[in-house]
Amino acid sequence: MRSDDLSFGIDRRTLVSGLALLPTLSGTLFSASAQAQTTSEALASWNDGPAKQAILNFVRATTDQASQKFVPPEDRIATFDQDGTLWVEHPIYSQVVYCLDRVPAVVEKDPKLKNVEPFKTVLSGNREAIAKLSLHDLEKILVATLTGMSVEDFTAEAMKWLTNAKDARWKRPYPDLIYQPMLEVMQYLRGNGFKTYIVTGGGQDFVRAYSQRVYGVPPEQVVGTAGATKFGYHKDGTPFLTKEPKLLLNDDKAGKPEGIHLMIGRRPNASFGNSDGDRQMLEYTGAGDGARLMMLVLHDDAKREYAYGPAQGLPDTKVGTFTQALYDEAKKKSWTVISMKNDWKRIFGFEQSA
Amino acid sequence: MRSDDLSFGIDRRTLVSGLALLPTLSGTLFSASAQAQTTSEALASWNDGPAKQAILNFVRATTDQASQKFVPPEDRIATFDQDGTLWVEHPIYSQVVYCLDRVPAVVEKDPKLKNVEPFKTVLSGNREAIAKLSLHDLEKILVATLTGMSVEDFTAEAMKWLTNAKDARWKRPYPDLIYQPMLEVMQYLRGNGFKTYIVTGGGQDFVRAYSQRVYGVPPEQVVGTAGATKFGYHKDGTPFLTKEPKLLLNDDKAGKPEGIHLMIGRRPNASFGNSDGDRQMLEYTGAGDGARLMMLVLHDDAKREYAYGPAQGLPDTKVGTFTQALYDEAKKKSWTVISMKNDWKRIFGFEQSA
């Protein structure tokens, strides 16, 4: 998830046409979407403990026809935050890196921006100066890099970047940095009849560009921060949609249950998050009848991933803030806090299995 | 579909909780969602002819693995307008009748409205005066009857009405007035791996309240005119969503492809409509690669249903306008015009099979 000051991800896309433009996608890069498994063996990267048990208990209660909490298959909905819950968000959201990386192409197309801030600073490559850009500057960069093109062009650009760009620490493409244990939870739930949705503060079109290949989640099951598009015609009469700089849904905090209602129209049975941006989604999920599963990923593994957040007495990094208040609410309401350090045998799919 | 002056359907809902409140729903009233059929027998209410043949040809081309136009099952999307395409829209949209019927309850809750227009006129029951209400008056009625309540309360009210209210001509509940041949097309497409969506100018929450039971379409596969909701808490801390009088998506005309991109994120392979409000959706569908199916229902059966629209030299009723220009575009682009009179053996499921 993303904190308020980064949740301006105005972008969208059409998957089919975008994918058609991308013959270079490698099979190893996009490895998700595996066959559903229906036994607890599916959670192979989880250590035995209360978190794994909570998942197993929830699935048993909702899928056993003899259970008083049985949920018909067509009503089974699970929602997952993305950044910090399904993949690495630290020290900076991947989509923000994407936008910064796109600035040279934007300036090439509109050279007068070369000497205009904040583009000038981004082009300088001065990391310290870039890190100090204001929210207002960041918004200008997001608007310039995420809007003004057709949805097909946007998807093609995003996919090219996701295939080629590499994270600074692991030197791997960003889609490699999804959490293997969470992928297993998604597959396990799908294997038990749940529709899995991504509900992200990130840009809806950005995440839809890779959701099927990376998570096995089709584009229509991605709810994200979304901007308007505008229908128009090329000179030859062919219709197309242009991404507009107009925000329709800020899918963060209270915007998450609001976005869930807009896009899904019913209350999830299970929700997964990792920060204050997910609080309202988990509260909304928890307010329904029957069996409920609310889980929060705690980033407490400085060695294998990162450790951050006020709930651990660590500095608030403004990325994926997990406050003490959220931690207290989780304990009070019996939500499950997942310790990356203790509950996960491995973090990434590319690691050796423990 | 709806013409511009009625497309202000700001409403939304949560299905599960609403349905739980409704033990009175009868099995006969909501009869759709039957088992998918995979042979042409599924189109039992269609006469042999170019319309039926177009459907069969499209399904064969997209589902036969040997076909050059084969579409993988996960990419098969079909979108259907509702009013005038899936059920009767003449002489007035059902949802407008719903709003008018809700006025007494709204006035009871806020008695000072009793002598305020347009509520006073609606309460008078003077049909002639009601028919003359302005667009501005109508908007006041829609806002008063479709917003300001929780999504659960809205759904419960809508379902109560749909179960009990009866159409003036057929003396039957509105869900009985769905077109049997179109229901068969939806089932036939689903039986062949297509996800069927309703893409309606009507209120998203209103249609979602009955889409599963009437059409076999789950709430998340309804794209409609949608308003914002606001997340808040009851005094006991329980969260809930309130329907707000703020329009997010006007799902008519250009708003249909825009809504499809927002909610589905990919281009449909097939689209069905009946008026100028569906033109852009059919154009957008037709602009994709591979096999395409674009169909328009023509209301030319004054005896069994209604005949209306400029394309037949009949008066423009402002409801479901099928202009000559749309008819010409359909002919030019080889879209299929469905003649209700000639192509359909029967209109409704309650009629004797021909």
mmCIF file of N, CA and C in Angstrom, chain A residues 253-258 279-281 283-285, chain B residues 229-233 237-242 244:
data_model
loop_
_atom_site.group_PDB
_atom_site.id
_atom_site.type_symbol
_atom_site.label_atom_id
_atom_site.label_comp_id
_atom_site.label_asym_id
_atom_site.label_seq_id
_atom_site.Cartn_x
_atom_site.Cartn_y
_atom_site.Cartn_z
ATOM 1 N N LYS A 253 -6.814 3.846 2.171
ATOM 2 C CA LYS A 253 -7.550 4.118 3.410
ATOM 3 C C LYS A 253 -9.060 3.928 3.200
ATOM 4 N N ALA A 254 -9.886 4.954 3.507
ATOM 5 C CA ALA A 254 -11.345 4.805 3.317
ATOM 6 C C ALA A 254 -11.682 4.525 1.860
ATOM 7 N N GLY A 255 -10.792 4.945 0.957
ATOM 8 C CA GLY A 255 -11.023 4.686 -0.464
ATOM 9 C C GLY A 255 -11.000 3.209 -0.814
ATOM 10 N N LYS A 256 -10.408 2.375 0.044
ATOM 11 C CA LYS A 256 -10.368 0.935 -0.281
ATOM 12 C C LYS A 256 -11.753 0.278 -0.164
ATOM 13 N N PRO A 257 -12.455 0.401 0.973
ATOM 14 C CA PRO A 257 -13.817 -0.155 0.960
ATOM 15 C C PRO A 257 -14.720 0.532 -0.060
ATOM 16 N N GLU A 258 -14.529 1.815 -0.273
ATOM 17 C CA GLU A 258 -15.331 2.502 -1.289
ATOM 18 C C GLU A 258 -15.028 1.930 -2.681
ATOM 19 N N ARG A 279 -6.290 -0.300 6.813
ATOM 20 C CA ARG A 279 -7.096 -0.440 8.035
ATOM 21 C C ARG A 279 -8.594 -0.524 7.721
ATOM 22 N N GLN A 280 -9.087 0.445 6.939
ATOM 23 C CA GLN A 280 -10.532 0.483 6.662
ATOM 24 C C GLN A 280 -10.985 -0.752 5.866
ATOM 25 N N MET A 281 -10.136 -1.243 4.982
ATOM 26 C CA MET A 281 -10.499 -2.450 4.228
ATOM 27 C C MET A 281 -10.658 -3.634 5.177
ATOM 28 N N GLU A 283 -11.301 -3.440 8.421
ATOM 29 C CA GLU A 283 -12.475 -3.193 9.266
ATOM 30 C C GLU A 283 -13.761 -3.553 8.531
ATOM 31 N N TYR A 284 -13.826 -3.149 7.271
ATOM 32 C CA TYR A 284 -15.022 -3.414 6.458
ATOM 33 C C TYR A 284 -15.217 -4.916 6.265
ATOM 34 N N THR A 285 -14.130 -5.603 5.997
ATOM 35 C CA THR A 285 -14.184 -7.062 5.847
ATOM 36 C C THR A 285 -14.632 -7.710 7.153
ATOM 37 N N THR B 229 -19.530 6.373 -2.742
ATOM 38 C CA THR B 229 -20.005 6.067 -1.395
ATOM 39 C C THR B 229 -19.038 6.708 -0.409
ATOM 40 N N LYS B 230 -19.490 6.806 0.827
ATOM 41 C CA LYS B 230 -18.627 7.402 1.860
ATOM 42 C C LYS B 230 -18.523 6.419 3.014
ATOM 43 N N PHE B 231 -17.286 6.097 3.361
ATOM 44 C CA PHE B 231 -17.009 5.176 4.463
ATOM 45 C C PHE B 231 -17.159 5.918 5.786
ATOM 46 N N GLY B 232 -17.865 5.327 6.732
ATOM 47 C CA GLY B 232 -18.000 5.944 8.053
ATOM 48 C C GLY B 232 -18.277 4.873 9.096
ATOM 49 N N TYR B 233 -18.501 5.305 10.338
ATOM 50 C CA TYR B 233 -18.699 4.372 11.440
ATOM 51 C C TYR B 233 -20.015 4.645 12.162
ATOM 52 N N GLY B 237 -18.897 1.734 16.461
ATOM 53 C CA GLY B 237 -17.625 1.489 15.790
ATOM 54 C C GLY B 237 -17.721 0.642 14.541
ATOM 55 N N THR B 238 -18.902 0.090 14.261
ATOM 56 C CA THR B 238 -19.065 -0.726 13.042
ATOM 57 C C THR B 238 -18.995 0.166 11.804
ATOM 58 N N PRO B 239 -18.177 -0.224 10.831
ATOM 59 C CA PRO B 239 -18.082 0.605 9.626
ATOM 60 C C PRO B 239 -19.235 0.360 8.656
ATOM 61 N N PHE B 240 -19.573 1.366 7.883
ATOM 62 C CA PHE B 240 -20.588 1.190 6.839
ATOM 63 C C PHE B 240 -20.354 2.201 5.725
ATOM 64 N N LEU B 241 -20.994 1.953 4.586
ATOM 65 C CA LEU B 241 -20.872 2.826 3.410
ATOM 66 C C LEU B 241 -22.208 3.503 3.135
ATOM 67 N N THR B 242 -22.166 4.809 2.947
ATOM 68 C CA THR B 242 -23.368 5.577 2.625
ATOM 69 C C THR B 242 -23.333 5.991 1.159
ATOM 70 N N GLU B 244 -23.657 8.388 -1.744
ATOM 71 C CA GLU B 244 -23.517 9.841 -1.825
ATOM 72 C C GLU B 244 -24.081 10.376 -3.148
#
